[in-house]
Short mmCIF file of C-alpha atoms and ligand atoms in Angstrom, two decimals:
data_model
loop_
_atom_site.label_atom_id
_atom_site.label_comp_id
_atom_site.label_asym_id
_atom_site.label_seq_id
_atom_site.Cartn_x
_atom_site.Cartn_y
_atom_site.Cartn_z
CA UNK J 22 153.34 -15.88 62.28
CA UNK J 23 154.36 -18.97 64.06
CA UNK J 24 151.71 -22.02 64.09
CA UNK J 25 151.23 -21.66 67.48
CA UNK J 26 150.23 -18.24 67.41
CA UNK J 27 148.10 -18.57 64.43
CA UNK J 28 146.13 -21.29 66.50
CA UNK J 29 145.73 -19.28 69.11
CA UNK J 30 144.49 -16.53 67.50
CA UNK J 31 141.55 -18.53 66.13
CA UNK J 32 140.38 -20.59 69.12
CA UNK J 33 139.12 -18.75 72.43
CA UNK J 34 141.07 -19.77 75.60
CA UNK J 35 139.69 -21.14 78.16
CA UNK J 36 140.83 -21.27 82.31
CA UNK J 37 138.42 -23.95 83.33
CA UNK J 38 136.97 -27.63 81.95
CA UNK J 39 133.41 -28.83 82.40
CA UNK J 40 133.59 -32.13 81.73
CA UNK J 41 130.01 -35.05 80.80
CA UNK J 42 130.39 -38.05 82.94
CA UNK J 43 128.60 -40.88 80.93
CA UNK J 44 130.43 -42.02 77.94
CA UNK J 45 132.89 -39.05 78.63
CA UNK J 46 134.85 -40.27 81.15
CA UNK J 47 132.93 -43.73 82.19
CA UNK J 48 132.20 -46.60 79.76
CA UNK J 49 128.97 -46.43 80.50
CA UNK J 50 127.51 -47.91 77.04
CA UNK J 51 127.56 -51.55 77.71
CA UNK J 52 125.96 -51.07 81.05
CA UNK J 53 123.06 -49.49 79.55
CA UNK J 54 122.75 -52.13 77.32
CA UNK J 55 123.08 -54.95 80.19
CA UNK J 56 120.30 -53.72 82.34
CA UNK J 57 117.90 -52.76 79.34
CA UNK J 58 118.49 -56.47 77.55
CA UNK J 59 117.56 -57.87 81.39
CA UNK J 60 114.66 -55.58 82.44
CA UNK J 61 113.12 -55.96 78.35
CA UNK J 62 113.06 -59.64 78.62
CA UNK J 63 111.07 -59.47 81.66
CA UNK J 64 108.45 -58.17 79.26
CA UNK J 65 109.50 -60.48 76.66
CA UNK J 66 111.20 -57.90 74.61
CA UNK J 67 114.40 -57.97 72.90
CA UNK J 68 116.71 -55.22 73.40
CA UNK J 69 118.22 -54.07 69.92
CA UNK J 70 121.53 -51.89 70.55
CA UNK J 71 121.14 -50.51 67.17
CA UNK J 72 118.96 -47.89 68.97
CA UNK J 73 121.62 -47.05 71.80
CA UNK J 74 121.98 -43.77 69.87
CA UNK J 75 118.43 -42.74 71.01
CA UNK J 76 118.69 -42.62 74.40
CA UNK J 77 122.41 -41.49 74.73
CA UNK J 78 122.68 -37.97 76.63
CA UNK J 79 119.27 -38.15 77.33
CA UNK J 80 117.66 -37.49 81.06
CA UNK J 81 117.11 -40.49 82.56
CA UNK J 82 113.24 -39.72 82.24
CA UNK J 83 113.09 -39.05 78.58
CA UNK J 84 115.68 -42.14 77.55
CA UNK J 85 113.44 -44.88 79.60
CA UNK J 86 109.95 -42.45 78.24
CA UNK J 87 111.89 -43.34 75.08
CA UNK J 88 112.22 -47.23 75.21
CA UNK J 89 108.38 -47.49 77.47
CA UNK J 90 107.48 -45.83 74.27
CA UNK J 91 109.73 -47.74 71.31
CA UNK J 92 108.82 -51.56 72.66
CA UNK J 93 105.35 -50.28 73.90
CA UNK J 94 105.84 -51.90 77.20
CA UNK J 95 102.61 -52.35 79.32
CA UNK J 96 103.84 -50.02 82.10
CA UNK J 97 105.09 -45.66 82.69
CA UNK J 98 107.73 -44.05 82.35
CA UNK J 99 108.12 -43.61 85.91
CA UNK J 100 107.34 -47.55 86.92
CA UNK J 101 110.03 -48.66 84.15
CA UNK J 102 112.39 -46.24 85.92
CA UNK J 103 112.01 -47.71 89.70
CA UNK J 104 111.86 -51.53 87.86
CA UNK J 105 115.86 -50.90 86.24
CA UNK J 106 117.10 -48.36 89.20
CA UNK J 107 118.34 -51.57 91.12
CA UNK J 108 119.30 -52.61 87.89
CA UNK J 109 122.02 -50.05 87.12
CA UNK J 110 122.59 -49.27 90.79
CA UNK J 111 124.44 -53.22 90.63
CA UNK J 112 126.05 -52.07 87.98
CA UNK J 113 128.01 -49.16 89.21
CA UNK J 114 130.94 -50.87 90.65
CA UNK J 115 131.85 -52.47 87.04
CA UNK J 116 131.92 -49.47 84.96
CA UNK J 117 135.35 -49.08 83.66
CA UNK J 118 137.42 -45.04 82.96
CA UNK J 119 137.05 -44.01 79.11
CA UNK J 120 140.65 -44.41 77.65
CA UNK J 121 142.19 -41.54 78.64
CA UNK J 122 139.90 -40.22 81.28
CA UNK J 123 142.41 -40.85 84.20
CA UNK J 124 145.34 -39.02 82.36
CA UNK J 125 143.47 -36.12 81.24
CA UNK J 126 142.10 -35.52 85.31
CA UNK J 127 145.48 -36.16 86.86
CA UNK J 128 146.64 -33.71 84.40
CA UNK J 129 144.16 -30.91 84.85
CA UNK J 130 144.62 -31.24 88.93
CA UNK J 131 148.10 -31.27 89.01
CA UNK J 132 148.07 -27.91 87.08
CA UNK J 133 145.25 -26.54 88.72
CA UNK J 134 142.38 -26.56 86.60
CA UNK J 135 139.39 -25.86 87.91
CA UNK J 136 136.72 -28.84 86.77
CA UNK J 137 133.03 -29.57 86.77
CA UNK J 138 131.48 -32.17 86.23
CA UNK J 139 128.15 -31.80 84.75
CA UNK J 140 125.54 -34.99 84.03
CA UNK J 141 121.74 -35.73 83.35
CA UNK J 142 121.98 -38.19 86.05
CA UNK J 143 120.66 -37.32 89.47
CA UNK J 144 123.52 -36.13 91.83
CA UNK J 145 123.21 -39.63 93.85
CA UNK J 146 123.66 -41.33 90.54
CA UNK J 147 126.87 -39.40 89.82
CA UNK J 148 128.23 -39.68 93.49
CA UNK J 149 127.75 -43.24 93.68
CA UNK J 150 129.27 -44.04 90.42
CA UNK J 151 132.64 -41.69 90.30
CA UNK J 152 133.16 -43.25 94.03
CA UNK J 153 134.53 -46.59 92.67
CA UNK J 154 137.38 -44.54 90.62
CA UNK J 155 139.92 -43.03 93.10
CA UNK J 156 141.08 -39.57 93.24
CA UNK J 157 137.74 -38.45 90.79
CA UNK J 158 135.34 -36.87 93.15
CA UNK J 159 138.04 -35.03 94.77
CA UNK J 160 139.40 -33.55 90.99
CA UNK J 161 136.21 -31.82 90.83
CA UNK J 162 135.38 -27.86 92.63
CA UNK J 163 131.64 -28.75 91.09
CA UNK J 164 129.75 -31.59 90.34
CA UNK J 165 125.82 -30.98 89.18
CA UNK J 166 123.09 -33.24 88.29
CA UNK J 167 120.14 -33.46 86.45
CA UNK J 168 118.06 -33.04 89.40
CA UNK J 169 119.63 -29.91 90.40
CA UNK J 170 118.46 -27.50 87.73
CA UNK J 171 115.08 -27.12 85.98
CA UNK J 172 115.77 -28.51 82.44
CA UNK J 173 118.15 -31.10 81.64
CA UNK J 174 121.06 -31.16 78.70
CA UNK J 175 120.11 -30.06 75.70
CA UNK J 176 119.18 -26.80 77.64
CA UNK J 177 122.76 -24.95 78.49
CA UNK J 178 121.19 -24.27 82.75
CA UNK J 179 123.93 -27.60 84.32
CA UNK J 180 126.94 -25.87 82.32
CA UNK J 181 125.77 -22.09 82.87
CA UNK J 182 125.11 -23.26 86.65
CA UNK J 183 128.65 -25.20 87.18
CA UNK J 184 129.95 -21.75 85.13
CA UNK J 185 128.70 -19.96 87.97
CA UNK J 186 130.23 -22.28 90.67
CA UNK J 187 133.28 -22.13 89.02
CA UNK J 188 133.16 -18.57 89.13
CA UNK J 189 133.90 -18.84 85.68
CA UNK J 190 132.50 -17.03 82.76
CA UNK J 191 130.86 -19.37 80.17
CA UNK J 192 133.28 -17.89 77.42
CA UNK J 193 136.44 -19.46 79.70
CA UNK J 194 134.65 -22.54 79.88
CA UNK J 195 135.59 -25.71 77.67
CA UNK J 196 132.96 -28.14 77.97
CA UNK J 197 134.02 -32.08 76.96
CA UNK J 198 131.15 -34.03 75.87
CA UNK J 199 130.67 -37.82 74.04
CA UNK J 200 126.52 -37.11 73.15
CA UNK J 201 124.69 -34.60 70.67
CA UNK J 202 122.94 -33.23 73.31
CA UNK J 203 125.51 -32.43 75.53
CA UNK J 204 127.16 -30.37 72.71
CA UNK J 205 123.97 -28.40 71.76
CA UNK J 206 123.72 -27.61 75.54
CA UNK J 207 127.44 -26.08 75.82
CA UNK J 208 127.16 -24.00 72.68
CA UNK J 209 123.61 -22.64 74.00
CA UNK J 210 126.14 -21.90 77.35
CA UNK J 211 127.87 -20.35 74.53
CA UNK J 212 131.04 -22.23 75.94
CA UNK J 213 133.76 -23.94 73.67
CA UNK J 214 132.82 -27.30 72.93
CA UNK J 215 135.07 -30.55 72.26
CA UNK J 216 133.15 -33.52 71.00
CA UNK J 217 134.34 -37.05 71.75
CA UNK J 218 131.29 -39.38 69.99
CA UNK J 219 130.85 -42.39 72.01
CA UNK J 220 129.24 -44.53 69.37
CA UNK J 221 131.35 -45.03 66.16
CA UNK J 222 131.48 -43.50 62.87
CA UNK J 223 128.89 -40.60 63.87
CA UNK J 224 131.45 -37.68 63.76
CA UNK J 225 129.83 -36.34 60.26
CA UNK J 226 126.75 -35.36 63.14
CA UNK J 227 128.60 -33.24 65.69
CA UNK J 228 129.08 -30.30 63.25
CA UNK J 229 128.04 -27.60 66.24
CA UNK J 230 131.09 -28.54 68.85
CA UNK J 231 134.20 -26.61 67.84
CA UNK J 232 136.23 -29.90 68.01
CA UNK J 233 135.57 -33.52 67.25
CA UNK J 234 138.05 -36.51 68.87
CA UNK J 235 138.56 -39.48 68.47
CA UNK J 236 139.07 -40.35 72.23
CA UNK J 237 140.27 -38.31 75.19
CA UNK J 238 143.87 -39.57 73.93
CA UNK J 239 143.48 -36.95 71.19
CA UNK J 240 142.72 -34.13 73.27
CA UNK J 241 145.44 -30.93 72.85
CA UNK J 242 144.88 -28.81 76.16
CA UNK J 243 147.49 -26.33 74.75
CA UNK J 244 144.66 -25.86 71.61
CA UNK J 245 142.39 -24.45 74.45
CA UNK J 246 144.88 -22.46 75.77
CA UNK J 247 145.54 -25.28 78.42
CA UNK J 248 148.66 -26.59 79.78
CA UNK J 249 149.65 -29.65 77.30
CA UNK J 250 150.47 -32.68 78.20
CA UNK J 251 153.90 -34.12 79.04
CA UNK J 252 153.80 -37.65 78.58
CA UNK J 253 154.37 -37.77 74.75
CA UNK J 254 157.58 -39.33 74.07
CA UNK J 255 159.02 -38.55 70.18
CA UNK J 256 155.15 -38.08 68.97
CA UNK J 257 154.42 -41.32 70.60
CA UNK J 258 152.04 -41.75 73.61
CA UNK J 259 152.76 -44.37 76.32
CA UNK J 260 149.85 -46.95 77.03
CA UNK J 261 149.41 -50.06 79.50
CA UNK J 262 150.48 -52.86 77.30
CA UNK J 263 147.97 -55.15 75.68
CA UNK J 264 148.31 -58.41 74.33
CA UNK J 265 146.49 -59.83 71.71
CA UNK J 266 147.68 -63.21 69.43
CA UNK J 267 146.23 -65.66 67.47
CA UNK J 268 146.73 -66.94 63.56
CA UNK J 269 147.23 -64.92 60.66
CA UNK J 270 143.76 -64.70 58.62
CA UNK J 271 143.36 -63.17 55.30
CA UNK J 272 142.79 -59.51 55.28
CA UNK J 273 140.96 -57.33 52.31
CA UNK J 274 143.27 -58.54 50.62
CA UNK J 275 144.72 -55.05 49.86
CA UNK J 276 147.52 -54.16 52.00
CA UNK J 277 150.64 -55.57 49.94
CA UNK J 278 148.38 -54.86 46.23
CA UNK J 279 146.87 -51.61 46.53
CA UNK J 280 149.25 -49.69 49.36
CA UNK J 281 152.24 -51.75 49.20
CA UNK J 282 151.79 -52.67 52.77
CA UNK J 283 151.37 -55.74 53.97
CA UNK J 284 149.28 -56.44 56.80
CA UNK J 285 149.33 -59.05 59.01
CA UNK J 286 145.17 -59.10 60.09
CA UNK J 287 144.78 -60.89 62.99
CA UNK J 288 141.06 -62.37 63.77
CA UNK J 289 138.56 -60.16 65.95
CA UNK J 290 137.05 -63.09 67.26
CA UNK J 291 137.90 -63.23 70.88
CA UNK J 292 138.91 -60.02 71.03
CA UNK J 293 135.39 -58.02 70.71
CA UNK J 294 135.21 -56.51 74.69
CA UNK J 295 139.36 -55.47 74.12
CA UNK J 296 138.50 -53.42 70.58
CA UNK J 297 135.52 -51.93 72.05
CA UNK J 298 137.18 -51.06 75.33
CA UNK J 299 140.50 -49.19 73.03
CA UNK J 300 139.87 -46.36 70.90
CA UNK J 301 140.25 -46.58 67.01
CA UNK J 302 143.63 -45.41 66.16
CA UNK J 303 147.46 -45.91 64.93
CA UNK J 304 149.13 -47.94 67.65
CA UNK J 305 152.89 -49.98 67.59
CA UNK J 306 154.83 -52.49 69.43
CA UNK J 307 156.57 -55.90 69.41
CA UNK J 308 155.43 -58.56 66.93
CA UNK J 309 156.31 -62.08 67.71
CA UNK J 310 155.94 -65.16 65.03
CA UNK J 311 156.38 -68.01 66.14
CA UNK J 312 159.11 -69.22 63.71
CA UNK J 313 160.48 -66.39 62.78
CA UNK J 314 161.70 -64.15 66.04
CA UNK J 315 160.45 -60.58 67.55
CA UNK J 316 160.17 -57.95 64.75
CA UNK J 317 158.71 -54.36 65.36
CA UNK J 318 155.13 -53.88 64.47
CA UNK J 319 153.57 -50.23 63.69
CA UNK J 320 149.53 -51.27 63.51
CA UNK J 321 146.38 -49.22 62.78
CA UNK J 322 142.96 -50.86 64.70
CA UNK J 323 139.30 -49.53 63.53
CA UNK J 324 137.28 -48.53 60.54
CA UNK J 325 139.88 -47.60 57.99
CA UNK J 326 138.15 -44.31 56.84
CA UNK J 327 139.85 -44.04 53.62
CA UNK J 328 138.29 -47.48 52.71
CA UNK J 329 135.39 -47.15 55.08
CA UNK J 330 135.52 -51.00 56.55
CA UNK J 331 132.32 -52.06 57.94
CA UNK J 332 133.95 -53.93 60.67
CA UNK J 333 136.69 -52.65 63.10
CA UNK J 334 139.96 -54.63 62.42
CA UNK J 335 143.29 -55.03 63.09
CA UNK J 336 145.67 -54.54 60.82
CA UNK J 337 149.64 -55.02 61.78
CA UNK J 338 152.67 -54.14 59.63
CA UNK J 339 155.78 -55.85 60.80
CA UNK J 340 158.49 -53.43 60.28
CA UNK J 341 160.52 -56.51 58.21
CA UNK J 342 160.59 -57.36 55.18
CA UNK J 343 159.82 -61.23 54.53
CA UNK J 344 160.34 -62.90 50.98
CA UNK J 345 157.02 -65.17 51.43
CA UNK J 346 153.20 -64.83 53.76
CA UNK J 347 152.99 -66.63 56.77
CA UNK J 348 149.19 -66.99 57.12
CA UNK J 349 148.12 -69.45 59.23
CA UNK J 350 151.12 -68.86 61.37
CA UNK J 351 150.55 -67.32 65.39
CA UNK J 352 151.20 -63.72 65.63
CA UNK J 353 151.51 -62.68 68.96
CA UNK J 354 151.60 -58.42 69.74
CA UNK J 355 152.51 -56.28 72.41
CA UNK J 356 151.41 -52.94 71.89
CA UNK J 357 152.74 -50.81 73.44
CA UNK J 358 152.02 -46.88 72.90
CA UNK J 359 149.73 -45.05 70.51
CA UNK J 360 150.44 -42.35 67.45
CA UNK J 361 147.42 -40.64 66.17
CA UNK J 362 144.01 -41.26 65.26
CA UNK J 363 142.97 -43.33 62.18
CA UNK J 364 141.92 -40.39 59.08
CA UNK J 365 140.60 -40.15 56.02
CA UNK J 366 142.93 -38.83 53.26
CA UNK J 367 142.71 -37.16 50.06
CA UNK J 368 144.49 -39.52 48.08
CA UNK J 369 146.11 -42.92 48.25
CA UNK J 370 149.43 -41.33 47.82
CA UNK J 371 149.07 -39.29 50.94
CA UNK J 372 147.61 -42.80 53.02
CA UNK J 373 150.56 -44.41 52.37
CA UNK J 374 153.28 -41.33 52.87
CA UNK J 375 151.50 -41.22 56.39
CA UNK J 376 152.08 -44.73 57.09
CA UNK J 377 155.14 -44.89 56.69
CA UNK J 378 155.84 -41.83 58.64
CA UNK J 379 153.81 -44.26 61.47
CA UNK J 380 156.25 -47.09 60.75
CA UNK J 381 159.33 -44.53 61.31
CA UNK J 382 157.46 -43.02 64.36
CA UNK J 383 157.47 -46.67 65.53
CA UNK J 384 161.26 -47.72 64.42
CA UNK J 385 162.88 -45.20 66.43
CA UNK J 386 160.86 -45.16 69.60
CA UNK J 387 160.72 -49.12 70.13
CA UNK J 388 164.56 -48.05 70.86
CA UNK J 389 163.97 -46.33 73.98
CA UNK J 390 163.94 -48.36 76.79
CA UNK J 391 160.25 -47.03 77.66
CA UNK J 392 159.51 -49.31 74.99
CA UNK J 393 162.51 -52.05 73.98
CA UNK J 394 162.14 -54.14 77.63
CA UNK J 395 159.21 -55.69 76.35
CA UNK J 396 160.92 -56.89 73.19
CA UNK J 397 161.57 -59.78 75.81
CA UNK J 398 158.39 -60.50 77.20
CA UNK J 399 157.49 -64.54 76.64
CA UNK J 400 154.43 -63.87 75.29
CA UNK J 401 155.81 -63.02 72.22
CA UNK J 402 157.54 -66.42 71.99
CA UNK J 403 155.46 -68.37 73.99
CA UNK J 404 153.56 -69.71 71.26
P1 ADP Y 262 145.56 -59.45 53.55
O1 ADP Y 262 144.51 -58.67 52.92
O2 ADP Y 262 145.30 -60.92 53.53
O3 ADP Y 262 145.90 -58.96 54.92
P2 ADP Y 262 147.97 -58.16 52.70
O4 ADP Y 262 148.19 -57.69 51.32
O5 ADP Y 262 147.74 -57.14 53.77
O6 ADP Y 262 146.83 -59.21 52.65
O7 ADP Y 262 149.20 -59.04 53.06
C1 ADP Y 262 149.33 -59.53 54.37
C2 ADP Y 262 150.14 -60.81 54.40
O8 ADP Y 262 151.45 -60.60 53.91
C3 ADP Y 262 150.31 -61.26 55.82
O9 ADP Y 262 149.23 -62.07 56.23
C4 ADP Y 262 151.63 -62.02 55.77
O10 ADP Y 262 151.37 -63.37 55.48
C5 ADP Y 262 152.38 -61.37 54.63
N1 ADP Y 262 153.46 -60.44 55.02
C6 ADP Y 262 154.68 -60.41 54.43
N2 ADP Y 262 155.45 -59.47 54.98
C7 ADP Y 262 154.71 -58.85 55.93
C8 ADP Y 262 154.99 -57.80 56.86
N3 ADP Y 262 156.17 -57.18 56.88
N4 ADP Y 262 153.99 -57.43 57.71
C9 ADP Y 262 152.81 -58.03 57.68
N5 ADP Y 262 152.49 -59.04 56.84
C10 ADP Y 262 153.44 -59.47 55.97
N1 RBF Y 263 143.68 -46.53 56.92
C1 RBF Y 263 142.99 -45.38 56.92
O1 RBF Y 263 141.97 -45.31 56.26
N2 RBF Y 263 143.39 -44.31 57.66
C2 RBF Y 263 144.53 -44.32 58.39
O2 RBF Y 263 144.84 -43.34 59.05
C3 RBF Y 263 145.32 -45.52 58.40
N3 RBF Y 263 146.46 -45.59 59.09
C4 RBF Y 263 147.20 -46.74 59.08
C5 RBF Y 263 148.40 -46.81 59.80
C6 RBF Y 263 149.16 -47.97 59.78
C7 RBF Y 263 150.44 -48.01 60.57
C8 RBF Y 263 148.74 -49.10 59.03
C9 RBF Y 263 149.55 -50.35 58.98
C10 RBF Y 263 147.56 -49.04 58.31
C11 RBF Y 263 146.76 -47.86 58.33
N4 RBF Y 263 145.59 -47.77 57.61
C12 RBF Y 263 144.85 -46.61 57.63
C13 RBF Y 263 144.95 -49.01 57.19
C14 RBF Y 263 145.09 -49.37 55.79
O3 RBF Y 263 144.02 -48.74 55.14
C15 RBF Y 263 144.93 -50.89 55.79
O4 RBF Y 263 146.06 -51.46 56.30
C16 RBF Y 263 144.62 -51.38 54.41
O5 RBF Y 263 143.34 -50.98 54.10
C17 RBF Y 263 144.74 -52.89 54.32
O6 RBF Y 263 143.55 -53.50 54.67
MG1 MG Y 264 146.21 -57.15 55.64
#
């Protein structure tokens, strides 16, 4: 049996996609955490993000219940709600598409897909906030809120309800959801269920969804049954380039010693709102020093599972090989398309084999003129 087949065989196919708006599709994280830092210190209260995981997939009313409740703030549920509605309704114009978000709905329209969306937040809520990203309200045949069905996500009644106004049985339904309780609700649906955790390093929890990503990048339609996606080029994804630069810094101090490749770290400081805004993962490009020329650069950016980092970094191999370090020295990057996401491995031996299957990845498709024109872009040697 082929591998395709065998996949197939073992995941149910689906016809239609019901998809979670917050933290799905919309960065909607630092926007809670803006209006809840404002509206706490009007009560002298200091929002700590270490509890963002409480309130995330939550109905509106239980996450503020939750925080009236958490800082014991002198006031309801229902008064806190009407003190940060103009809050967040200010907000709505800033929040920025998930990685992702834009390819995956262009994709599913232009093959016909049928979509839903499906969030906790009150249908005015959802209206108001998809209307500042063109072409979204118009991808979806359905769009529910909270307020339009009795019980909220965890309870499966917004997908079995969009299921129903997709005409759709809940068995040809693929539901795509960042929180816990948005997964719970589309297994109750009984639908299948692809995980995408918004907050980092929690994928160990979502042990009911059939799937767990990394980001929408990772998503395999064709796994569902799906059409896939044509905009891989040689198992390399094209991105908007980013730039990032600055001076060498000293890593772990293990790249060279313990893998045999060196890594260039580059400092995070400066660069917080850019790592937060692009997903973990394997990523490549141009590599500028500024005495030395433009060299090709495979990179992986996040937690480094196999060593479990407590800190998201970045870590760039320069596809040269140097006889001496250049710390201290300004790296500038391009980067330019992704490869996979970041993984944990069963031994050090397979780490490395897979990196340097990145840095080959990454040698032959910075030859394709998708990817060699910015080989002369002056930020590399405008240092
Ligand atoms: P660290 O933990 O400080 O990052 P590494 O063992 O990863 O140490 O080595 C990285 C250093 O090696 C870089 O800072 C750079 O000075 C040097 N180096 C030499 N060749 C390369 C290369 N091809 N790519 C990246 N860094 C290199
Ligand atoms: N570390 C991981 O734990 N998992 C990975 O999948 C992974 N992929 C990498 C890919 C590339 C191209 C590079 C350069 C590094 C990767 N690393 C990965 C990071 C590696 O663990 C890191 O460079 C060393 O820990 C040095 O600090
Ligand atoms: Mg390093």
């Amino acid at each position: 049996m082929t591998e395709k087949m065998a996949t197939a065989s073992l995941t149910k196919l689906v016809r239609c996609v019901i998809l979670d708006l917050d933290g799905t599709l919309l960065n909607t994280d630092g926007i809670v955490g803006n209006v809840l830092k404002v509206q706490l210190s009007r009560y002298g209260k200091q929002w700590d993000g270490r509890e963002a995981h409480k309130i995330l997939g939550k109905t509106p009313f239980e996450a503020a219940a939750a925080v009236v409740e958490d800082y014991q703030l002198p006031c309801s549920t229902i008064e806190f709600i009407s003190q940060i509605s103009p809050l967040f309704s200010d907000q709505w114009c800033n929040i920025k598409a998930l990685p992702g978000a834009n390819r995956l709905l262009k994709h599913l329209k232009n093959h016909g897909v049928p979509m839903a969306l499906a969030s906790n937040s009150p249908k005015e809520s959802i209206e108001a906030k998809i209307s500042y990203h063109d072409g979204w309200k118009s991808s979806f045949s359905v769009i529910i809120g909270g307020d339009e069905v009795r019980t909220g996500k965890p309870s499966p009644d917004m997908f079995l309800e969009a299921a129903k106004r997709l005409s759709m049985e809940p068995s040809s339904c693929l539901v795509i959801e960042d929180s816990l309780p948005g997964v719970t609700a589309g297994k109750a649906a009984e639908m299948q269920v692809v995980a995408v955790p918004s907050l980092p390093k929690q994928s160990h929890l979502y042990t009911a969804a059939d799937e767990v990503i990394n980001s929408l990048l990772d998503l395999r339609p064709e796994k569902w049954g799906l059409p896939p996606f044509e905009d891989w080029v040689d198992g390399t994804l094209p991105l908007d380039p980013w730039y990032i630069g600055g001076p060498v810094i000293k890593g772990f101090g293990r790249g060279s010693k313990v893998l045999g490749i060196p890594t260039a770290n580059l400092s995070t400081k400066g660069y917080s709102d850019l790592l937060a805004e692009h997903p973990s993962g394997v990523y490549f490009g141009w590599a500028g020093l500024s005495s030395r020329g433009v060299f090709k650069m495979v990179m992986s950016i996040g937690w480094n599972p196999y060593f479990d980092n407590k800190e998201k970094t970045i870590e760039p191999w320069i596809l040269y090989k140097f006889d001496e370090d250049f710390y201290g020295e300004e790296l500038r990057l391009i980067i330019v398309g992704y490869i996979r996401p970041e993984a944990n491995f069963p031994s050090l031996e397979s780490l490395i084999a897979k990196i340097h299957e990145d840095g080959e990845i990454a040698e032959k498709a910075l030859e394709l003129p998708l990817y060699s024109s910015y080989k002369n872009d002056p930020y590399l040697r405008s240092s």
